[in-house]
Amino acid sequence: VTPPPTITNDSNAIIANMINNKVIEPVHPTEYIRKNSIRSFMFLRKKWDDDVEIMKGRLCADGSSLAKAAFPNEYYSPCVDFKTITTTLAMTNDPKNERKVYDVKEAFTRALIGDREVFMTIEPEVTKRLVNKQQAPSHWKDYPEKGVLYVQLKKALYGLPESSLLWYNTVNRVLERNGFTRCQEDYCLYKKDILTIFSSPKSSSKSLTESTKTALEAEFGKLKEKSGDDLLYLGFRIIKKKNCIVLDQTHYWDKLIEEYKAYSLKEYHTP
């Protein structure tokens, strides 16, 4: 008998992480801050991590009003071309090369906002978890106004229209500082000593992979790492077989069907 999945709720840890990384700082609200603050909300969703089902908690910003007030190209972040993914995977099909996926925990909150001032309200229920459960420093108790906490964002947050671009610029600086060159055809593809990666013995490739991981962890903290012949990446299941690599999304669709209880959908065959 297969035991039921373990369900955990890591929203408290996420909030504590935001405080420790100085993503938000409390402020005493002025009339300007009250008028120009955006809302925040706690987003909860189920997420599978290997065999563990996690109730993922994330504090997000409602940046819709900011997006309407700005030019869209101010917030555009490069997006990886699907051809880049397939071509890179084809190169790693060589037995000498490794396939590894690294994940930066709460990646957006690692990127500084810069000189821009963004204020946000945190609703009473979340404020209680911050202050009363002593996740925040003790002096934070002096800041809530009628249960609502006003904060200034120091780093990017999920929900801000520019967060993806801020994160991209951050990781771009780290990679280039560590000897990587950005591809001009696809700004999400970087290379470093490409002949070593794709032609030399596996030991050289492994050394380069480990040095890259060390550089990223020095900047962003402990990375979550996955490797092997069966990986999950960007909603794809990447399976390495004897003579090819398979991209499969059936697990993703199964989860969507389960989430939305869409069991009565009809099956259509495509060419």
PDB file of C-alpha atoms in Angstrom:
ATOM      1  CA  VAL A   1       0.000   0.000   0.000  1.00  0.00           C
ATOM      2  CA  THR A   2       1.415   3.366  -1.038  1.00  0.00           C
ATOM      3  CA  PRO A   3       1.334   5.850   1.852  1.00  0.00           C
ATOM      4  CA  PRO A   4      -0.425   9.185   1.256  1.00  0.00           C
ATOM      5  CA  PRO A   5       1.773  12.134   0.312  1.00  0.00           C
ATOM      6  CA  THR A   6       3.139  14.314   3.068  1.00  0.00           C
ATOM      7  CA  ILE A   7       1.557  17.771   2.958  1.00  0.00           C
ATOM      8  CA  THR A   8       3.525  20.632   4.437  1.00  0.00           C
ATOM      9  CA  ASN A   9       2.930  24.374   4.557  1.00  0.00           C
ATOM     10  CA  ASP A  10       6.084  26.460   4.180  1.00  0.00           C
ATOM     11  CA  SER A  11       4.446  29.906   4.080  1.00  0.00           C
ATOM     12  CA  ASN A  12       5.855  30.821   7.520  1.00  0.00           C
ATOM     13  CA  ALA A  13       9.360  29.924   6.327  1.00  0.00           C
ATOM     14  CA  ILE A  14       8.877  32.028   3.186  1.00  0.00           C
ATOM     15  CA  ILE A  15       7.868  35.078   5.235  1.00  0.00           C
ATOM     16  CA  ALA A  16      10.797  34.596   7.618  1.00  0.00           C
ATOM     17  CA  ASN A  17      13.123  34.289   4.639  1.00  0.00           C
ATOM     18  CA  MET A  18      11.872  37.612   3.269  1.00  0.00           C
ATOM     19  CA  ILE A  19      12.672  39.309   6.565  1.00  0.00           C
ATOM     20  CA  ASN A  20      16.109  37.722   6.890  1.00  0.00           C
ATOM     21  CA  ASN A  21      17.004  38.696   3.303  1.00  0.00           C
ATOM     22  CA  LYS A  22      15.710  42.246   3.882  1.00  0.00           C
ATOM     23  CA  VAL A  23      13.161  42.072   1.073  1.00  0.00           C
ATOM     24  CA  ILE A  24      10.784  44.327   3.002  1.00  0.00           C
ATOM     25  CA  GLU A  25      11.262  47.000   5.649  1.00  0.00           C
ATOM     26  CA  PRO A  26       8.455  48.501   7.777  1.00  0.00           C
ATOM     27  CA  VAL A  27       7.659  52.196   7.489  1.00  0.00           C
ATOM     28  CA  HIS A  28       5.438  54.602   9.359  1.00  0.00           C
ATOM     29  CA  PRO A  29       2.785  55.590   6.794  1.00  0.00           C
ATOM     30  CA  THR A  30       2.525  59.159   5.593  1.00  0.00           C
ATOM     31  CA  GLU A  31      -0.346  60.423   3.474  1.00  0.00           C
ATOM     32  CA  TYR A  32       1.781  59.833   0.368  1.00  0.00           C
ATOM     33  CA  ILE A  33       2.561  56.249   1.400  1.00  0.00           C
ATOM     34  CA  ARG A  34      -1.099  55.497   2.184  1.00  0.00           C
ATOM     35  CA  LYS A  35      -2.161  56.829  -1.189  1.00  0.00           C
ATOM     36  CA  ASN A  36       0.530  55.121  -3.275  1.00  0.00           C
ATOM     37  CA  SER A  37       0.935  51.744  -1.587  1.00  0.00           C
ATOM     38  CA  ILE A  38       0.057  48.638  -3.539  1.00  0.00           C
ATOM     39  CA  ARG A  39      -1.690  45.640  -2.018  1.00  0.00           C
ATOM     40  CA  SER A  40      -0.145  42.326  -1.097  1.00  0.00           C
ATOM     41  CA  PHE A  41      -1.719  38.892  -0.875  1.00  0.00           C
ATOM     42  CA  MET A  42      -0.709  35.412   0.225  1.00  0.00           C
ATOM     43  CA  PHE A  43      -0.765  32.949  -2.654  1.00  0.00           C
ATOM     44  CA  LEU A  44      -1.124  29.274  -1.779  1.00  0.00           C
ATOM     45  CA  ARG A  45      -0.863  26.375  -4.190  1.00  0.00           C
ATOM     46  CA  LYS A  46      -0.014  22.712  -4.138  1.00  0.00           C
ATOM     47  CA  LYS A  47       3.371  21.769  -5.518  1.00  0.00           C
ATOM     48  CA  TRP A  48       5.094  18.408  -5.822  1.00  0.00           C
ATOM     49  CA  ASP A  49       8.686  18.129  -4.718  1.00  0.00           C
ATOM     50  CA  ASP A  50       9.769  14.608  -5.594  1.00  0.00           C
ATOM     51  CA  ASP A  51       7.317  12.468  -3.558  1.00  0.00           C
ATOM     52  CA  VAL A  52       6.219  15.230  -1.201  1.00  0.00           C
ATOM     53  CA  GLU A  53       3.164  17.373  -1.837  1.00  0.00           C
ATOM     54  CA  ILE A  54       3.839  20.879  -0.517  1.00  0.00           C
ATOM     55  CA  MET A  55       1.303  23.609   0.098  1.00  0.00           C
ATOM     56  CA  LYS A  56       3.494  26.377  -1.254  1.00  0.00           C
ATOM     57  CA  GLY A  57       2.959  29.756   0.398  1.00  0.00           C
ATOM     58  CA  ARG A  58       4.189  32.954  -1.196  1.00  0.00           C
ATOM     59  CA  LEU A  59       3.697  36.608  -0.320  1.00  0.00           C
ATOM     60  CA  CYS A  60       2.977  38.440  -3.572  1.00  0.00           C
ATOM     61  CA  ALA A  61       2.482  42.046  -4.618  1.00  0.00           C
ATOM     62  CA  ASP A  62      -0.486  43.258  -6.642  1.00  0.00           C
ATOM     63  CA  GLY A  63       1.491  45.229  -9.206  1.00  0.00           C
ATOM     64  CA  SER A  64      -1.326  45.696 -11.715  1.00  0.00           C
ATOM     65  CA  SER A  65      -1.575  49.436 -11.076  1.00  0.00           C
ATOM     66  CA  LEU A  66       2.183  49.858 -11.585  1.00  0.00           C
ATOM     67  CA  ALA A  67       2.067  47.951 -14.874  1.00  0.00           C
ATOM     68  CA  LYS A  68      -0.659  50.256 -16.244  1.00  0.00           C
ATOM     69  CA  ALA A  69       1.364  53.341 -15.371  1.00  0.00           C
ATOM     70  CA  ALA A  70       4.546  52.298 -17.187  1.00  0.00           C
ATOM     71  CA  PHE A  71       5.686  51.509 -20.692  1.00  0.00           C
ATOM     72  CA  PRO A  72       5.611  47.727 -21.270  1.00  0.00           C
ATOM     73  CA  ASN A  73       9.165  47.596 -22.664  1.00  0.00           C
ATOM     74  CA  GLU A  74      10.472  48.828 -19.295  1.00  0.00           C
ATOM     75  CA  TYR A  75       9.530  45.463 -17.826  1.00  0.00           C
ATOM     76  CA  TYR A  76      10.320  43.041 -20.629  1.00  0.00           C
ATOM     77  CA  SER A  77      12.733  40.312 -19.628  1.00  0.00           C
ATOM     78  CA  PRO A  78      14.437  37.991 -22.129  1.00  0.00           C
ATOM     79  CA  CYS A  79      12.608  34.682 -22.493  1.00  0.00           C
ATOM     80  CA  VAL A  80      14.396  31.513 -23.524  1.00  0.00           C
ATOM     81  CA  ASP A  81      13.706  30.272 -27.046  1.00  0.00           C
ATOM     82  CA  PHE A  82      12.362  26.730 -27.194  1.00  0.00           C
ATOM     83  CA  LYS A  83      14.919  25.942 -29.895  1.00  0.00           C
ATOM     84  CA  THR A  84      17.651  26.833 -27.399  1.00  0.00           C
ATOM     85  CA  ILE A  85      16.301  24.253 -24.965  1.00  0.00           C
ATOM     86  CA  THR A  86      16.112  21.476 -27.553  1.00  0.00           C
ATOM     87  CA  THR A  87      19.527  22.283 -29.057  1.00  0.00           C
ATOM     88  CA  THR A  88      21.223  22.400 -25.660  1.00  0.00           C
ATOM     89  CA  LEU A  89      19.628  19.115 -24.653  1.00  0.00           C
ATOM     90  CA  ALA A  90      20.801  17.518 -27.889  1.00  0.00           C
ATOM     91  CA  MET A  91      24.371  18.561 -27.034  1.00  0.00           C
ATOM     92  CA  THR A  92      24.115  17.002 -23.579  1.00  0.00           C
ATOM     93  CA  ASN A  93      23.071  13.659 -25.075  1.00  0.00           C
ATOM     94  CA  ASP A  94      26.781  12.832 -25.273  1.00  0.00           C
ATOM     95  CA  PRO A  95      27.552  10.363 -22.428  1.00  0.00           C
ATOM     96  CA  LYS A  96      30.551  12.535 -21.429  1.00  0.00           C
ATOM     97  CA  ASN A  97      28.266  15.406 -20.464  1.00  0.00           C
ATOM     98  CA  GLU A  98      26.124  15.871 -17.374  1.00  0.00           C
ATOM     99  CA  ARG A  99      22.606  17.251 -17.133  1.00  0.00           C
ATOM    100  CA  LYS A 100      21.946  19.297 -14.005  1.00  0.00           C
ATOM    101  CA  VAL A 101      19.153  21.652 -12.988  1.00  0.00           C
ATOM    102  CA  TYR A 102      19.776  24.301 -10.332  1.00  0.00           C
ATOM    103  CA  ASP A 103      16.987  26.187  -8.591  1.00  0.00           C
ATOM    104  CA  VAL A 104      17.462  29.426  -6.637  1.00  0.00           C
ATOM    105  CA  LYS A 105      14.990  29.552  -3.772  1.00  0.00           C
ATOM    106  CA  GLU A 106      12.677  32.579  -4.012  1.00  0.00           C
ATOM    107  CA  ALA A 107      14.763  33.866  -6.906  1.00  0.00           C
ATOM    108  CA  PHE A 108      13.004  37.199  -7.461  1.00  0.00           C
ATOM    109  CA  THR A 109      13.659  38.273  -3.874  1.00  0.00           C
ATOM    110  CA  ARG A 110      17.406  38.140  -4.566  1.00  0.00           C
ATOM    111  CA  ALA A 111      17.207  41.118  -6.926  1.00  0.00           C
ATOM    112  CA  LEU A 112      17.497  44.688  -5.642  1.00  0.00           C
ATOM    113  CA  ILE A 113      14.837  47.165  -6.755  1.00  0.00           C
ATOM    114  CA  GLY A 114      17.304  50.039  -6.928  1.00  0.00           C
ATOM    115  CA  ASP A 115      16.374  53.690  -6.538  1.00  0.00           C
ATOM    116  CA  ARG A 116      12.685  53.229  -7.197  1.00  0.00           C
ATOM    117  CA  GLU A 117      10.366  53.552  -4.178  1.00  0.00           C
ATOM    118  CA  VAL A 118       7.664  50.897  -3.941  1.00  0.00           C
ATOM    119  CA  PHE A 119       5.422  50.768  -0.871  1.00  0.00           C
ATOM    120  CA  MET A 120       3.071  47.928  -0.036  1.00  0.00           C
ATOM    121  CA  THR A 121       0.443  47.080   2.560  1.00  0.00           C
ATOM    122  CA  ILE A 122       0.376  43.756   4.373  1.00  0.00           C
ATOM    123  CA  GLU A 123      -3.091  42.735   5.519  1.00  0.00           C
ATOM    124  CA  PRO A 124      -3.877  42.114   9.217  1.00  0.00           C
ATOM    125  CA  GLU A 125      -3.895  38.302   9.000  1.00  0.00           C
ATOM    126  CA  VAL A 126      -0.368  38.175   7.569  1.00  0.00           C
ATOM    127  CA  THR A 127       0.770  41.016   9.846  1.00  0.00           C
ATOM    128  CA  LYS A 128      -0.230  38.904  12.853  1.00  0.00           C
ATOM    129  CA  ARG A 129       1.926  36.057  11.590  1.00  0.00           C
ATOM    130  CA  LEU A 130       4.824  38.455  11.133  1.00  0.00           C
ATOM    131  CA  VAL A 131       4.599  40.290  14.438  1.00  0.00           C
ATOM    132  CA  ASN A 132       2.745  38.116  16.933  1.00  0.00           C
ATOM    133  CA  LYS A 133       4.598  34.912  16.063  1.00  0.00           C
ATOM    134  CA  GLN A 134       7.869  36.801  16.475  1.00  0.00           C
ATOM    135  CA  GLN A 135       9.112  36.099  12.973  1.00  0.00           C
ATOM    136  CA  ALA A 136       9.962  39.778  12.624  1.00  0.00           C
ATOM    137  CA  PRO A 137      12.261  41.831  14.894  1.00  0.00           C
ATOM    138  CA  SER A 138      10.510  43.067  18.039  1.00  0.00           C
ATOM    139  CA  HIS A 139      10.451  46.727  16.945  1.00  0.00           C
ATOM    140  CA  TRP A 140       8.138  45.825  14.050  1.00  0.00           C
ATOM    141  CA  LYS A 141       5.286  45.794  16.594  1.00  0.00           C
ATOM    142  CA  ASP A 142       5.370  49.604  16.611  1.00  0.00           C
ATOM    143  CA  TYR A 143       4.568  49.911  12.893  1.00  0.00           C
ATOM    144  CA  PRO A 144       1.106  48.398  12.147  1.00  0.00           C
ATOM    145  CA  GLU A 145      -1.721  50.903  11.761  1.00  0.00           C
ATOM    146  CA  LYS A 146      -5.128  49.414  12.556  1.00  0.00           C
ATOM    147  CA  GLY A 147      -3.633  45.983  11.989  1.00  0.00           C
ATOM    148  CA  VAL A 148      -2.200  46.882   8.579  1.00  0.00           C
ATOM    149  CA  LEU A 149       1.571  46.941   8.115  1.00  0.00           C
ATOM    150  CA  TYR A 150       3.101  49.334   5.577  1.00  0.00           C
ATOM    151  CA  VAL A 151       6.432  48.253   4.129  1.00  0.00           C
ATOM    152  CA  GLN A 152       8.908  49.449   1.546  1.00  0.00           C
ATOM    153  CA  LEU A 153      10.149  46.885  -0.930  1.00  0.00           C
ATOM    154  CA  LYS A 154      13.931  46.711  -1.070  1.00  0.00           C
ATOM    155  CA  LYS A 155      14.051  43.732  -3.415  1.00  0.00           C
ATOM    156  CA  ALA A 156      11.840  42.352  -6.143  1.00  0.00           C
ATOM    157  CA  LEU A 157       8.711  40.443  -5.232  1.00  0.00           C
ATOM    158  CA  TYR A 158       6.456  38.088  -7.164  1.00  0.00           C
ATOM    159  CA  GLY A 159       3.661  40.148  -8.671  1.00  0.00           C
ATOM    160  CA  LEU A 160       5.696  43.257  -9.496  1.00  0.00           C
ATOM    161  CA  PRO A 161       5.760  43.789 -13.279  1.00  0.00           C
ATOM    162  CA  GLU A 162       9.518  44.407 -13.344  1.00  0.00           C
ATOM    163  CA  SER A 163      10.560  41.509 -11.085  1.00  0.00           C
ATOM    164  CA  SER A 164      11.535  39.114 -13.867  1.00  0.00           C
ATOM    165  CA  LEU A 165      13.735  41.770 -15.496  1.00  0.00           C
ATOM    166  CA  LEU A 166      15.366  42.678 -12.168  1.00  0.00           C
ATOM    167  CA  TRP A 167      16.137  39.008 -11.538  1.00  0.00           C
ATOM    168  CA  TYR A 168      17.470  38.546 -15.063  1.00  0.00           C
ATOM    169  CA  ASN A 169      19.798  41.542 -14.699  1.00  0.00           C
ATOM    170  CA  THR A 170      21.003  40.199 -11.347  1.00  0.00           C
ATOM    171  CA  VAL A 171      21.847  36.698 -12.548  1.00  0.00           C
ATOM    172  CA  ASN A 172      23.339  38.140 -15.759  1.00  0.00           C
ATOM    173  CA  ARG A 173      25.829  40.183 -13.719  1.00  0.00           C
ATOM    174  CA  VAL A 174      26.781  37.141 -11.629  1.00  0.00           C
ATOM    175  CA  LEU A 175      27.346  34.916 -14.670  1.00  0.00           C
ATOM    176  CA  GLU A 176      29.337  37.500 -16.617  1.00  0.00           C
ATOM    177  CA  ARG A 177      31.453  38.249 -13.538  1.00  0.00           C
ATOM    178  CA  ASN A 178      32.312  34.557 -13.431  1.00  0.00           C
ATOM    179  CA  GLY A 179      33.482  34.326 -17.035  1.00  0.00           C
ATOM    180  CA  PHE A 180      30.277  33.480 -18.902  1.00  0.00           C
ATOM    181  CA  THR A 181      29.433  35.136 -22.220  1.00  0.00           C
ATOM    182  CA  ARG A 182      25.845  35.863 -23.201  1.00  0.00           C
ATOM    183  CA  CYS A 183      24.726  34.588 -26.586  1.00  0.00           C
ATOM    184  CA  GLN A 184      23.573  37.403 -28.872  1.00  0.00           C
ATOM    185  CA  GLU A 185      20.959  35.186 -30.547  1.00  0.00           C
ATOM    186  CA  ASP A 186      19.308  34.215 -27.253  1.00  0.00           C
ATOM    187  CA  TYR A 187      19.964  36.275 -24.137  1.00  0.00           C
ATOM    188  CA  CYS A 188      19.011  33.320 -21.922  1.00  0.00           C
ATOM    189  CA  LEU A 189      21.888  31.186 -23.247  1.00  0.00           C
ATOM    190  CA  TYR A 190      25.382  31.575 -21.802  1.00  0.00           C
ATOM    191  CA  LYS A 191      28.622  29.857 -22.652  1.00  0.00           C
ATOM    192  CA  LYS A 192      31.896  29.399 -20.864  1.00  0.00           C
ATOM    193  CA  ASP A 193      34.750  27.464 -22.411  1.00  0.00           C
ATOM    194  CA  ILE A 194      32.253  25.660 -24.643  1.00  0.00           C
ATOM    195  CA  LEU A 195      34.904  23.329 -26.058  1.00  0.00           C
ATOM    196  CA  THR A 196      35.612  22.084 -22.551  1.00  0.00           C
ATOM    197  CA  ILE A 197      31.919  21.461 -21.881  1.00  0.00           C
ATOM    198  CA  PHE A 198      31.147  19.582 -25.057  1.00  0.00           C
ATOM    199  CA  SER A 199      34.425  17.990 -26.156  1.00  0.00           C
ATOM    200  CA  SER A 200      36.716  17.243 -23.230  1.00  0.00           C
ATOM    201  CA  PRO A 201      36.526  14.365 -20.745  1.00  0.00           C
ATOM    202  CA  LYS A 202      33.729  14.301 -18.225  1.00  0.00           C
ATOM    203  CA  SER A 203      36.026  15.327 -15.384  1.00  0.00           C
ATOM    204  CA  SER A 204      36.634  18.734 -16.985  1.00  0.00           C
ATOM    205  CA  SER A 205      32.912  19.286 -17.496  1.00  0.00           C
ATOM    206  CA  LYS A 206      32.244  18.284 -13.890  1.00  0.00           C
ATOM    207  CA  SER A 207      34.886  20.706 -12.633  1.00  0.00           C
ATOM    208  CA  LEU A 208      33.298  23.559 -14.585  1.00  0.00           C
ATOM    209  CA  THR A 209      29.820  22.648 -13.315  1.00  0.00           C
ATOM    210  CA  GLU A 210      30.975  22.621  -9.695  1.00  0.00           C
ATOM    211  CA  SER A 211      32.797  25.952 -10.019  1.00  0.00           C
ATOM    212  CA  THR A 212      29.649  27.498 -11.496  1.00  0.00           C
ATOM    213  CA  LYS A 213      27.542  26.121  -8.655  1.00  0.00           C
ATOM    214  CA  THR A 214      30.009  27.525  -6.118  1.00  0.00           C
ATOM    215  CA  ALA A 215      29.822  30.970  -7.711  1.00  0.00           C
ATOM    216  CA  LEU A 216      26.013  30.951  -7.731  1.00  0.00           C
ATOM    217  CA  GLU A 217      25.784  29.765  -4.128  1.00  0.00           C
ATOM    218  CA  ALA A 218      28.184  32.482  -3.019  1.00  0.00           C
ATOM    219  CA  GLU A 219      25.677  35.005  -4.362  1.00  0.00           C
ATOM    220  CA  PHE A 220      22.275  33.351  -3.804  1.00  0.00           C
ATOM    221  CA  GLY A 221      22.761  30.826  -1.009  1.00  0.00           C
ATOM    222  CA  LYS A 222      22.220  27.080  -1.115  1.00  0.00           C
ATOM    223  CA  LEU A 223      20.913  25.881  -4.484  1.00  0.00           C
ATOM    224  CA  LYS A 224      18.486  23.069  -5.014  1.00  0.00           C
ATOM    225  CA  GLU A 225      20.119  20.622  -7.410  1.00  0.00           C
ATOM    226  CA  LYS A 226      18.786  17.803  -9.548  1.00  0.00           C
ATOM    227  CA  SER A 227      20.724  15.630 -11.953  1.00  0.00           C
ATOM    228  CA  GLY A 228      20.349  12.397 -13.832  1.00  0.00           C
ATOM    229  CA  ASP A 229      18.559  10.941 -16.828  1.00  0.00           C
ATOM    230  CA  ASP A 230      15.040  11.901 -15.698  1.00  0.00           C
ATOM    231  CA  LEU A 231      14.614  15.591 -14.800  1.00  0.00           C
ATOM    232  CA  LEU A 232      11.800  18.096 -14.412  1.00  0.00           C
ATOM    233  CA  TYR A 233      12.484  21.519 -15.937  1.00  0.00           C
ATOM    234  CA  LEU A 234      10.100  24.368 -16.897  1.00  0.00           C
ATOM    235  CA  GLY A 235       7.104  22.055 -16.835  1.00  0.00           C
ATOM    236  CA  PHE A 236       8.876  19.428 -18.951  1.00  0.00           C
ATOM    237  CA  ARG A 237       9.983  15.986 -17.979  1.00  0.00           C
ATOM    238  CA  ILE A 238      13.357  15.439 -19.665  1.00  0.00           C
ATOM    239  CA  ILE A 239      14.120  11.762 -20.180  1.00  0.00           C
ATOM    240  CA  LYS A 240      17.425  10.607 -21.583  1.00  0.00           C
ATOM    241  CA  LYS A 241      17.181   7.367 -23.519  1.00  0.00           C
ATOM    242  CA  LYS A 242      19.791   5.374 -25.379  1.00  0.00           C
ATOM    243  CA  ASN A 243      19.766   7.319 -28.641  1.00  0.00           C
ATOM    244  CA  CYS A 244      17.616  10.353 -27.920  1.00  0.00           C
ATOM    245  CA  ILE A 245      16.198  12.756 -25.338  1.00  0.00           C
ATOM    246  CA  VAL A 246      12.428  12.879 -24.803  1.00  0.00           C
ATOM    247  CA  LEU A 247      10.474  15.939 -23.684  1.00  0.00           C
ATOM    248  CA  ASP A 248       7.262  14.889 -21.966  1.00  0.00           C
ATOM    249  CA  GLN A 249       4.485  17.003 -20.383  1.00  0.00           C
ATOM    250  CA  THR A 250       1.957  14.309 -19.520  1.00  0.00           C
ATOM    251  CA  HIS A 251       2.665  14.682 -15.786  1.00  0.00           C
ATOM    252  CA  TYR A 252       1.912  18.411 -16.051  1.00  0.00           C
ATOM    253  CA  TRP A 253      -1.417  17.839 -17.766  1.00  0.00           C
ATOM    254  CA  ASP A 254      -2.341  15.120 -15.276  1.00  0.00           C
ATOM    255  CA  LYS A 255      -1.813  17.626 -12.454  1.00  0.00           C
ATOM    256  CA  LEU A 256      -3.951  20.253 -14.216  1.00  0.00           C
ATOM    257  CA  ILE A 257      -6.751  17.758 -14.754  1.00  0.00           C
ATOM    258  CA  GLU A 258      -6.586  16.776 -11.093  1.00  0.00           C
ATOM    259  CA  GLU A 259      -6.433  20.385  -9.897  1.00  0.00           C
ATOM    260  CA  TYR A 260      -9.429  21.561 -11.951  1.00  0.00           C
ATOM    261  CA  LYS A 261     -11.330  18.260 -11.758  1.00  0.00           C
ATOM    262  CA  ALA A 262     -11.537  18.229 -15.552  1.00  0.00           C
ATOM    263  CA  TYR A 263     -12.231  14.505 -15.827  1.00  0.00           C
ATOM    264  CA  SER A 264     -14.945  14.860 -18.480  1.00  0.00           C
ATOM    265  CA  LEU A 265     -12.722  16.408 -21.156  1.00  0.00           C
ATOM    266  CA  LYS A 266     -12.939  14.735 -24.537  1.00  0.00           C
ATOM    267  CA  GLU A 267      -9.854  13.335 -26.175  1.00  0.00           C
ATOM    268  CA  TYR A 268      -8.834  14.775 -29.553  1.00  0.00           C
ATOM    269  CA  HIS A 269      -6.164  13.329 -31.764  1.00  0.00           C
ATOM    270  CA  THR A 270      -3.709  15.704 -33.406  1.00  0.00           C
ATOM    271  CA  PRO A 271      -1.544  15.045 -36.469  1.00  0.00           C
TER     272      PRO A 271
END
